[in-house]
Short mmCIF file of C-alpha atoms in Angstrom, two decimals:
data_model
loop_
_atom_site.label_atom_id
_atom_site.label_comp_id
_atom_site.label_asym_id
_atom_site.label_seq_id
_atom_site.Cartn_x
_atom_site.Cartn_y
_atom_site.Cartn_z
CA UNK T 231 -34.28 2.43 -8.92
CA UNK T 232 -32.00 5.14 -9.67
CA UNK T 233 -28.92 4.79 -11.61
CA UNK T 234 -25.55 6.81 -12.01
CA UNK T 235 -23.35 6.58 -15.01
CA UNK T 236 -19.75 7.78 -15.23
CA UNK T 237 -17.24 8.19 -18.22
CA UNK T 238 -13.85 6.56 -16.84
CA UNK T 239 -10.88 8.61 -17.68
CA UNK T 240 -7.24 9.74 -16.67
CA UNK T 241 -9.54 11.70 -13.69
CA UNK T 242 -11.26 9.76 -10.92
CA UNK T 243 -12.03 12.12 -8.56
CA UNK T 244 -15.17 14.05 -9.88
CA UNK T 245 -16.90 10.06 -10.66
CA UNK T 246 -16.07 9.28 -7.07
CA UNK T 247 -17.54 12.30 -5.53
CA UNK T 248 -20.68 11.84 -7.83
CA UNK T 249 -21.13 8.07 -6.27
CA UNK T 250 -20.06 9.45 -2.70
CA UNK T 251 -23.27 12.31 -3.25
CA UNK T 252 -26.14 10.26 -4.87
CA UNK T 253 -25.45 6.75 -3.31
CA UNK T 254 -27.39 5.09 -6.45
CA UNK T 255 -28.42 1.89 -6.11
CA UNK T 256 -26.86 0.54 -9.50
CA UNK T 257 -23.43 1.67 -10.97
CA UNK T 258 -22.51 1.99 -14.31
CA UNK T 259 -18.95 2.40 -16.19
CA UNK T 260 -18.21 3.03 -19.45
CA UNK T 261 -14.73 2.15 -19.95
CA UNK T 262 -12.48 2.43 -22.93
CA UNK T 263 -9.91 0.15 -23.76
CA UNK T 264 -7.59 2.57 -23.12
CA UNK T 265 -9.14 2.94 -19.53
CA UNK T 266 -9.49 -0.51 -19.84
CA UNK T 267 -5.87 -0.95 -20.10
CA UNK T 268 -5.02 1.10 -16.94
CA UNK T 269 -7.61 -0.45 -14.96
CA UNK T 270 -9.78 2.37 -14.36
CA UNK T 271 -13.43 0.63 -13.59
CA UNK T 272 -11.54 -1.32 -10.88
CA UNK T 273 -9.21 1.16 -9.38
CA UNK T 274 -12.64 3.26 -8.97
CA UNK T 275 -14.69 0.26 -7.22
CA UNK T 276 -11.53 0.07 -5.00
CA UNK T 277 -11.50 3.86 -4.02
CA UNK T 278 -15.13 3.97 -3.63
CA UNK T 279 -15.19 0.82 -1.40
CA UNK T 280 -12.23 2.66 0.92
CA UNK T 281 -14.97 5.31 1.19
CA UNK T 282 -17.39 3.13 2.92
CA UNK T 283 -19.17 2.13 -0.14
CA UNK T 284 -19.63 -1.36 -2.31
CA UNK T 285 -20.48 -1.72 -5.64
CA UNK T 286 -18.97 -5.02 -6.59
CA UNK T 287 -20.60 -7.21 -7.71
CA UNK T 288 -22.27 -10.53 -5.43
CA UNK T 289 -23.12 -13.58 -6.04
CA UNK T 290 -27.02 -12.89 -7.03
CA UNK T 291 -26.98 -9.01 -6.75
CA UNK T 292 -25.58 -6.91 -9.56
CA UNK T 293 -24.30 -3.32 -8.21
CA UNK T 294 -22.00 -2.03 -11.00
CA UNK T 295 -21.93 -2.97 -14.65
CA UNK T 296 -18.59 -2.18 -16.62
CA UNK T 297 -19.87 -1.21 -20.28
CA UNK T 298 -16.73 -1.57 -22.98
CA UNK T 299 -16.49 0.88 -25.46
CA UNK T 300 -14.17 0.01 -28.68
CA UNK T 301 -14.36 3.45 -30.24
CA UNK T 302 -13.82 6.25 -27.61
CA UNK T 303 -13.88 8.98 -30.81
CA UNK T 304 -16.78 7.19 -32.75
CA UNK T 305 -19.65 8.96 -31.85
CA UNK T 306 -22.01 6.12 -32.97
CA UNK T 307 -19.84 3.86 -31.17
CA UNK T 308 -20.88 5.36 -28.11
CA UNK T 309 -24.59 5.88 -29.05
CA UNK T 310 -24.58 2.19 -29.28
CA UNK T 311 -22.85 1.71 -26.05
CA UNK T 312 -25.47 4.01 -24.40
CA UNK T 313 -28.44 2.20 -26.13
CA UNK T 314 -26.76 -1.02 -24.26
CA UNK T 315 -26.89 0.43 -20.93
CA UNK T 316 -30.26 2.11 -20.77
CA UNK T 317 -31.68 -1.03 -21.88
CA UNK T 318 -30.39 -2.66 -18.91
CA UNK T 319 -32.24 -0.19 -16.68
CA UNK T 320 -35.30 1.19 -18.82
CA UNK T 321 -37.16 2.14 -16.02
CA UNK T 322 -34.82 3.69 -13.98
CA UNK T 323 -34.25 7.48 -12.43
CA UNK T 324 -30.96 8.24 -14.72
CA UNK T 325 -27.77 10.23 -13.47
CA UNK T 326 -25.47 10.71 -16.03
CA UNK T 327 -22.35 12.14 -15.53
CA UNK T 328 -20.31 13.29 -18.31
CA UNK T 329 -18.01 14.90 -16.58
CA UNK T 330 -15.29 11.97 -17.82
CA UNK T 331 -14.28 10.57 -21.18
CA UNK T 332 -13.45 11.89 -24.50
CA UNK T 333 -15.07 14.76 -25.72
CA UNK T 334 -16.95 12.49 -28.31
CA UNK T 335 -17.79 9.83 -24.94
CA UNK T 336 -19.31 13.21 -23.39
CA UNK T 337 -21.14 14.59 -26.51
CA UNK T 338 -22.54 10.84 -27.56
CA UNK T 339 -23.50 10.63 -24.15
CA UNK T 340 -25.20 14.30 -23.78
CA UNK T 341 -27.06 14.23 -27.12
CA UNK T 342 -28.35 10.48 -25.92
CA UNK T 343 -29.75 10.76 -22.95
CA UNK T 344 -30.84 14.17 -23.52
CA UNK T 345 -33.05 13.27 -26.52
CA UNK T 346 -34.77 10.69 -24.16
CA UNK T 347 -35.56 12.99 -21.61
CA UNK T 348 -36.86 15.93 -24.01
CA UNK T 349 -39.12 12.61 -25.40
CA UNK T 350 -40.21 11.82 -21.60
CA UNK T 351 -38.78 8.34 -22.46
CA UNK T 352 -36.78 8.53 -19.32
CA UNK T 353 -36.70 10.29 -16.03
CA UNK T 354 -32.87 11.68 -15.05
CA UNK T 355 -30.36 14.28 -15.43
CA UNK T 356 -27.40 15.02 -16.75
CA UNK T 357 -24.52 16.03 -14.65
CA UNK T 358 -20.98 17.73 -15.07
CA UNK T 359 -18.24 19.14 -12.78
CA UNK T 360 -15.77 21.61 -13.34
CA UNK T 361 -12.76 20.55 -12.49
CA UNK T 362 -11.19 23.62 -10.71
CA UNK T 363 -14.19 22.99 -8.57
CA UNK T 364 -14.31 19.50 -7.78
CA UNK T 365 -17.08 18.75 -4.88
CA UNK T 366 -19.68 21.20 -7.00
CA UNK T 367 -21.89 19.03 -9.23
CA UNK T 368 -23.66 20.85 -11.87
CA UNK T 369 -27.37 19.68 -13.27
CA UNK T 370 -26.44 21.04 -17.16
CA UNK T 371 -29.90 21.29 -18.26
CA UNK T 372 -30.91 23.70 -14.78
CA UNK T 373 -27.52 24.96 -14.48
CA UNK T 374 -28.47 24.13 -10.59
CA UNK T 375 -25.50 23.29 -8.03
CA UNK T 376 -25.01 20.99 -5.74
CA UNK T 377 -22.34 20.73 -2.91
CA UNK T 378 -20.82 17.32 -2.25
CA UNK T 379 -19.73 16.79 1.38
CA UNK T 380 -17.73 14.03 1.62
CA UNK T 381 -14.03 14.08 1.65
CA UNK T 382 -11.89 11.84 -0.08
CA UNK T 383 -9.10 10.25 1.75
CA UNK T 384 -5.49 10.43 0.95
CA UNK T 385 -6.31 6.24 0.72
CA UNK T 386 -9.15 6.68 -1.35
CA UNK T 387 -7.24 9.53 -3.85
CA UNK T 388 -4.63 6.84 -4.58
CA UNK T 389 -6.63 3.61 -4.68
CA UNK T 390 -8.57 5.26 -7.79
CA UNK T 391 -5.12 5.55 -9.61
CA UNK T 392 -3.94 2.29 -8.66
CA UNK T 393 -1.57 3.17 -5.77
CA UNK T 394 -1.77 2.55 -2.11
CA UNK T 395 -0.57 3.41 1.02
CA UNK T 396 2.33 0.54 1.98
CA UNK T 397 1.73 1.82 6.21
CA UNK T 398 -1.30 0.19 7.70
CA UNK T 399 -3.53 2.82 9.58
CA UNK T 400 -2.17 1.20 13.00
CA UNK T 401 1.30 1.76 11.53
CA UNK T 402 0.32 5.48 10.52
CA UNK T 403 -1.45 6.23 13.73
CA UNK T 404 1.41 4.91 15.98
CA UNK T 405 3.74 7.73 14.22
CA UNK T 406 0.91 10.13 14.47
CA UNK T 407 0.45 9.59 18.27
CA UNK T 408 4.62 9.93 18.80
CA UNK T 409 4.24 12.98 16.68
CA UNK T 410 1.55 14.57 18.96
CA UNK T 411 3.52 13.80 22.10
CA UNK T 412 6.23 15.45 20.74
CA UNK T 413 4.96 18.62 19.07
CA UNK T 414 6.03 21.21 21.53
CA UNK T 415 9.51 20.11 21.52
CA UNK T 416 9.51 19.74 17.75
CA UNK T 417 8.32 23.27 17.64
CA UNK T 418 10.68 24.35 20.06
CA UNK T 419 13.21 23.19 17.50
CA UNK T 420 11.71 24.65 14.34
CA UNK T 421 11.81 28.12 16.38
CA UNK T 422 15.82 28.12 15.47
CA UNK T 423 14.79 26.37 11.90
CA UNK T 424 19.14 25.92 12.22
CA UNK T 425 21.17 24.53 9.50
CA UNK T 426 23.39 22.68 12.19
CA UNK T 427 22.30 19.28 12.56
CA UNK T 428 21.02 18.34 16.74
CA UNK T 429 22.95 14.73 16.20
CA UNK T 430 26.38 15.04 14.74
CA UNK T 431 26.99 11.27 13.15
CA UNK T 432 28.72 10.12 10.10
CA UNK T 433 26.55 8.43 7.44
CA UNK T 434 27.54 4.86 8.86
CA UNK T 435 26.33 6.20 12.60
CA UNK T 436 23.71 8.06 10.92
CA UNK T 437 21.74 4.87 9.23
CA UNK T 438 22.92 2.68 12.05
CA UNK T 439 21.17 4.50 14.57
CA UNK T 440 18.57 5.22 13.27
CA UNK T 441 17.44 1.40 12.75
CA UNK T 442 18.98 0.30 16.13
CA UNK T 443 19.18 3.73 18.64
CA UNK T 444 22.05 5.38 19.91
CA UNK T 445 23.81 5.79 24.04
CA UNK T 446 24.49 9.05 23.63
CA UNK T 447 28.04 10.85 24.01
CA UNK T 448 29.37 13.79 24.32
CA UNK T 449 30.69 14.03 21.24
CA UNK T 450 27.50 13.06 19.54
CA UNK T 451 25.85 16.72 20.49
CA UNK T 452 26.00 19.89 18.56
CA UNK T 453 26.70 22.55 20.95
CA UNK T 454 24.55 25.08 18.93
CA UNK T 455 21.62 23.43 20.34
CA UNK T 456 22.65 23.35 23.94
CA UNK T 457 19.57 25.68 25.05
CA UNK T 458 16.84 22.74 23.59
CA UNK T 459 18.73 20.07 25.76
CA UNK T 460 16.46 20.38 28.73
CA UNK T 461 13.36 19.65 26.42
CA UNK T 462 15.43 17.38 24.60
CA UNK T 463 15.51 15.32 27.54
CA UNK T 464 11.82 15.65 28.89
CA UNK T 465 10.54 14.53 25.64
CA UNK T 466 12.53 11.45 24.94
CA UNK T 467 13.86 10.25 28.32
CA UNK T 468 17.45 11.60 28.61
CA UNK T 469 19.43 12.88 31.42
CA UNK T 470 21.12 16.29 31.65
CA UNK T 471 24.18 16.24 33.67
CA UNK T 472 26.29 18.90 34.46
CA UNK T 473 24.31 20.33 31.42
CA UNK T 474 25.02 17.15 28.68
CA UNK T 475 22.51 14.45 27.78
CA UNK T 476 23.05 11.34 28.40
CA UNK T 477 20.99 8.00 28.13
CA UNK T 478 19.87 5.76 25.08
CA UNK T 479 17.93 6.73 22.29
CA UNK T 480 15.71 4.29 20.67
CA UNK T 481 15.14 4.31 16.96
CA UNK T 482 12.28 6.69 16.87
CA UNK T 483 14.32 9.08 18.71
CA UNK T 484 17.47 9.17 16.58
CA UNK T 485 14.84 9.99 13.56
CA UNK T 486 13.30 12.70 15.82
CA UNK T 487 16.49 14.27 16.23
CA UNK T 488 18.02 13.23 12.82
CA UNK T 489 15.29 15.58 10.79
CA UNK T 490 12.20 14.28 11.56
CA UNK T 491 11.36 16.94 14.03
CA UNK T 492 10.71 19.06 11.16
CA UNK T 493 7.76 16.54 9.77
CA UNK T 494 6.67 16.13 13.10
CA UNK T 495 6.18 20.46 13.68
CA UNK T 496 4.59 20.71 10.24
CA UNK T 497 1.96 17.71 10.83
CA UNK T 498 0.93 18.92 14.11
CA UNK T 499 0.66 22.86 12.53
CA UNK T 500 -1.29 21.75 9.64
CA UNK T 501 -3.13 19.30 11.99
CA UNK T 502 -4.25 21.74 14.11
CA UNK T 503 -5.19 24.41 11.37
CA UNK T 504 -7.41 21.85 8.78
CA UNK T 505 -10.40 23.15 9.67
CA UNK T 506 -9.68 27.03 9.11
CA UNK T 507 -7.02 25.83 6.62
CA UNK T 508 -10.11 24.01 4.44
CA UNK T 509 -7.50 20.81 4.38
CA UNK T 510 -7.95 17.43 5.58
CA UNK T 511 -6.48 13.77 6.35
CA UNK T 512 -3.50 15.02 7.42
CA UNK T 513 -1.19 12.38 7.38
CA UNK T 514 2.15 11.69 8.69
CA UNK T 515 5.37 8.92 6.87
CA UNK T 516 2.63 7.91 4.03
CA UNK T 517 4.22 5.42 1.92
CA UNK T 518 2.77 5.06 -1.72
CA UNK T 519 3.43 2.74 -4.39
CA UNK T 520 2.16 1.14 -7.33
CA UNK T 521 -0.10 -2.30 -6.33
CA UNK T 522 1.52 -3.97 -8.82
CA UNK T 523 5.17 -2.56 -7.59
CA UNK T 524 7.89 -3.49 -5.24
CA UNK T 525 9.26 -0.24 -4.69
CA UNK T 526 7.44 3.17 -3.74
CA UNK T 527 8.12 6.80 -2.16
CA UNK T 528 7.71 7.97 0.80
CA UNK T 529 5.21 11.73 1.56
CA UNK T 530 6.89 12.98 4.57
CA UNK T 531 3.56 15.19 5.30
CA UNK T 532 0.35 14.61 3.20
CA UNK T 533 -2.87 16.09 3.12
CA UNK T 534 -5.70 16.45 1.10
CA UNK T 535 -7.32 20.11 -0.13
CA UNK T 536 -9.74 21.02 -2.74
CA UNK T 537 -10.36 17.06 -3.26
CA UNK T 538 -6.29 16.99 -4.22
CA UNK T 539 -3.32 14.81 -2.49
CA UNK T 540 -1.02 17.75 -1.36
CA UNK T 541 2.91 16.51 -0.16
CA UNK T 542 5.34 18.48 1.69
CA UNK T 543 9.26 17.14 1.70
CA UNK T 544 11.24 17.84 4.54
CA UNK T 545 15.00 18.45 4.24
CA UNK T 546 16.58 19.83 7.90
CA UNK T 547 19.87 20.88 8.57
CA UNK T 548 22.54 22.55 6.43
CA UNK T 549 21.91 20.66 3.38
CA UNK T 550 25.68 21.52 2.40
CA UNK T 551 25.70 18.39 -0.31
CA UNK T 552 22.66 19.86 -2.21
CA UNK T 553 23.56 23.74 -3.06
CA UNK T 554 21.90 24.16 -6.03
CA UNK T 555 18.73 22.40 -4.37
CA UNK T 556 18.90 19.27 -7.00
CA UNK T 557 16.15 17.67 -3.96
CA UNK T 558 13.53 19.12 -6.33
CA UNK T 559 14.23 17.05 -9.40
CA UNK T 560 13.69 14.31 -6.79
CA UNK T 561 10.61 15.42 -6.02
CA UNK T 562 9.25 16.28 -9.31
CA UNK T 563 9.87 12.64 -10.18
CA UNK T 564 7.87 11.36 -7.41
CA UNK T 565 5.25 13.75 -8.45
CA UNK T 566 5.56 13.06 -12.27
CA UNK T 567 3.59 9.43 -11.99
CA UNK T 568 0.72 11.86 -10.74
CA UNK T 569 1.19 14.63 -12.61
CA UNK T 570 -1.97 14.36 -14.30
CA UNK T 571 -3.79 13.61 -10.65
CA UNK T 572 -4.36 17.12 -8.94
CA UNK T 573 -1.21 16.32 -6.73
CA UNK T 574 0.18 19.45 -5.27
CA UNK T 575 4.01 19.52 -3.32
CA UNK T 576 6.06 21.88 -0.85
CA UNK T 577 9.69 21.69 -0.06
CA UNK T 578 10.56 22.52 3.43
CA UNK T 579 14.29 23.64 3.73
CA UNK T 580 16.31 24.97 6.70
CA UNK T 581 19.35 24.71 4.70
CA UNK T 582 20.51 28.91 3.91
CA UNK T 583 22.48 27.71 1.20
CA UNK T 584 19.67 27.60 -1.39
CA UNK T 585 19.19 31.71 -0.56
CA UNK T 586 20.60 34.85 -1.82
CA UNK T 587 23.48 36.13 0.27
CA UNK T 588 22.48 39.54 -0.11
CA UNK T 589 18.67 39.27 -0.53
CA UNK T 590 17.95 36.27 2.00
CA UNK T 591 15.21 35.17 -0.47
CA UNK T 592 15.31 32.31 -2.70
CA UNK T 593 18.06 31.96 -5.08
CA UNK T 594 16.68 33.45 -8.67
CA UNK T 595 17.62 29.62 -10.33
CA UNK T 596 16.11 27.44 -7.62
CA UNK T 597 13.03 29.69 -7.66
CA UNK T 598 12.83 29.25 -11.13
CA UNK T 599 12.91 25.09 -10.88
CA UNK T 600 10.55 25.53 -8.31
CA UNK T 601 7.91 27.48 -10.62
CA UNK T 602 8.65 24.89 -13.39
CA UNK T 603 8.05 22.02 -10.97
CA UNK T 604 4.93 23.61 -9.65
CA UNK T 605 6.56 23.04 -5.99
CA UNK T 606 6.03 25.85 -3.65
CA UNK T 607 8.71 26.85 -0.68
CA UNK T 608 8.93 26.90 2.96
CA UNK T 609 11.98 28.14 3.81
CA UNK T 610 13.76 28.78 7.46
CA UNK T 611 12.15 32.61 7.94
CA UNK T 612 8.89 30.45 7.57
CA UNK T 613 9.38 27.66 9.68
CA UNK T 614 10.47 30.06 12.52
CA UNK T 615 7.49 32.13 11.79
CA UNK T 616 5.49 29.45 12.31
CA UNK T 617 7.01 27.72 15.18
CA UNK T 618 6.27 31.66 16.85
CA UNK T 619 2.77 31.48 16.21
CA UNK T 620 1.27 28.24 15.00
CA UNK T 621 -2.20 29.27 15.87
CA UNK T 622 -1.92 32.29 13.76
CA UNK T 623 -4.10 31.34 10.88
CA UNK T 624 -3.85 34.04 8.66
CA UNK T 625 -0.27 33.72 9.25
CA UNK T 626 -0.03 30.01 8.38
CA UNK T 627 -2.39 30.18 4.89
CA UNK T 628 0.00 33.19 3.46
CA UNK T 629 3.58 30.81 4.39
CA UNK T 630 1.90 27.51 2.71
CA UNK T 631 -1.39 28.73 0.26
CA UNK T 632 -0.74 32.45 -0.19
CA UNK T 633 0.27 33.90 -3.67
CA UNK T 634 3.56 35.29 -2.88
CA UNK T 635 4.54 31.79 -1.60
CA UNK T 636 7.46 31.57 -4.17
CA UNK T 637 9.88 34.00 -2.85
#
């Protein structure tokens, strides 16, 4: 019988790749009461089980045991607590990853096991990842490496914090598939990347319509965008006469044309580039929240690289009521409940008002925020760079991964 044990801590992801790799046929958790507190043993059994795996427990078959640990900085504390477990499995193969916990949890845990192994009381290894290199388990004792291939999910990254996605995958997939069948003319809009707004509606139209659809009018259409009319109407049903659209607009198109072209072109881009891009689970309207929470925030674009949830806001059009770019306090508080979690975020702009007049780059203050905030830039040079060559892959890693991102 083999036998994995993890540390819980503040960091799921290298204990969930470690089950994910080794598939052991009995589970074990040593949890704090601090971890205890935030749920960590069962916000990992939830993410693993959204990989495809079980380990909770049946009626008559044992597949995880949750050891508690009282004294997370006491090493004999967790001596004891390690004593507890191996005696539950004395004859087990032994995978113990201390890759989690306190530094006394991992050097308890190290100088126990290890001593039984040196005796040839027990078969097993010791494991540890690095966490700038999270799907790379290390065998301390050989320094040997092995590569994990499974993925986590967007699903599975939040389930192990205790957040889920509100959209069901039908839900998800339905926007995805809308998205897809409307790439080209989303692209053909992020080729002008314009301030001016497609729809020109008050707030009260704005909300309205975009709940309950729109009949067009004249007086609804910017003229700016008069050459993406005929496109306009092949994608979403509309008449051009005498060179105006006309016809109804259901919700989804009122979004479309509202902003959401702009998460529509950058889902199908990044869609299309995972593979050379080394991203995956790209995901399109993710809502997350807390399972114990009413409220949540919506991810226009989410993805998943280097076993981290990655988020890209969208903000089209001029933009005129945000100058000084405030949207990024916005989205350093979404971020902030995860700031510990490997979660990575973009800002994609067309508004010109958050540039430098004279140098057309990135005001010297917002870029500054930005930094702080750890949220990178794609402003509307870059989305009409992309839009002119989406299958340009160098191209599309230096806009959204490459050092000089922050300009």
């Amino acid at each position: 019988m083999r036998v994995l044990l993890c540390l819980l801590s503040g960091q799921h992801v290298p204990n969930l790749l470690s089950v994910h790799h080794y598939r052991p046929d009995r589970l074990v958790l040593v949890e704090s009461e601090g971890m205890h507190q935030r749920n960590a043993a069962a916000n990992l059994l939830a993410a693993i089980k959204h990989g495809g795996l079980d380990y909770t427990n049946q009626p008559g078959e044992e597949r995880s045991h949750i050891e508690p640990l009282h004294a997370e900085d006491d090493l004999n504390a967790v001596r004891a607590a390690m004593r507890c477990v191996y005696n539950r499995y004395p004859g087990a193969e032994w995978l113990v990853n201390v890759t989690g916990g306190t530094k006394p949890m991992s050097i308890a845990t190290y100088d126990f096991f290890n001593g039984l192994i040196r005796r040839d009381v027990l078969r097993g290894r010791i494991l540890y990842t690095n966490v700038a290199q999270p799907a790379r388990i290390l065998d301390v004792a050989t320094h040997a490496a092995e590569d994990v291939t499974h993925r986590i999910t967007a699903k599975q990254f939040l389930a192990g914090y205790g957040f889920e996605s509100r959209k069901s995958d039908a839900k998800l997939q339905e926007g995805e598939s809308r998205a897809a069948q409307w790439w080209e003319c989303s692209r053909a809009i992020a080729a002008q990347a314009a301030a001016f707004p497609l729809l020109c509606l008050n707030d009260e139209e704005r909300n309205r319509s975009r709940k309950k659809g729109l009949e067009l009018e004249p007086a609804h259409l910017h003229a700016s965008g008069k050459t993406l009319w005929p496109l306009i109407a092949q994608t979403l049903g509309l008449q051009l006469d005498n060179g105006v659209l006309k016809g109804k607009l259901d919700k989804h198109g009122v979004q479309f044309l509202t902003g959401g072209w702009l998460e529509a072109f950058l889902w199908g881009l990044l869609s299309r580039n995972a593979e050379s891009l080394g991203i995956w689970d790209v995901r399109l309207g993710l809502e997350v929240g807390r399972k114990d929470a009413s409220t949540g925030n919506d991810f226009d674009v989410a993805f998943m690289r280097n076993s981290s949830l990655c988020m890209i806001e969208c903000k089209s059009g001029a933009q005129s009521h945000d100058p000084a770019a405030d949207i990024l306090y916005r989205i350093e508080a979404v971020i902030r409940q995860f700031r510990a979690l490997r979660v990575q975020s973009w800002l994609a702009t067309t508004a010109t008002n958050v540039l430098d007049p004279q140098t057309g780059q990135l005001k010297s203050s917002i870029m500054t925020r930005a930094a702080i905030h750890g949220c990178r830039t794609i402003l509307p040079d870059d989305i009409r760079s992309l839009a002119a060559a989406p299958d340009d892959r160098e191209r599309v890693n230096t806009i959204l991964f490459g050092p000089d991102n922050q300009k």
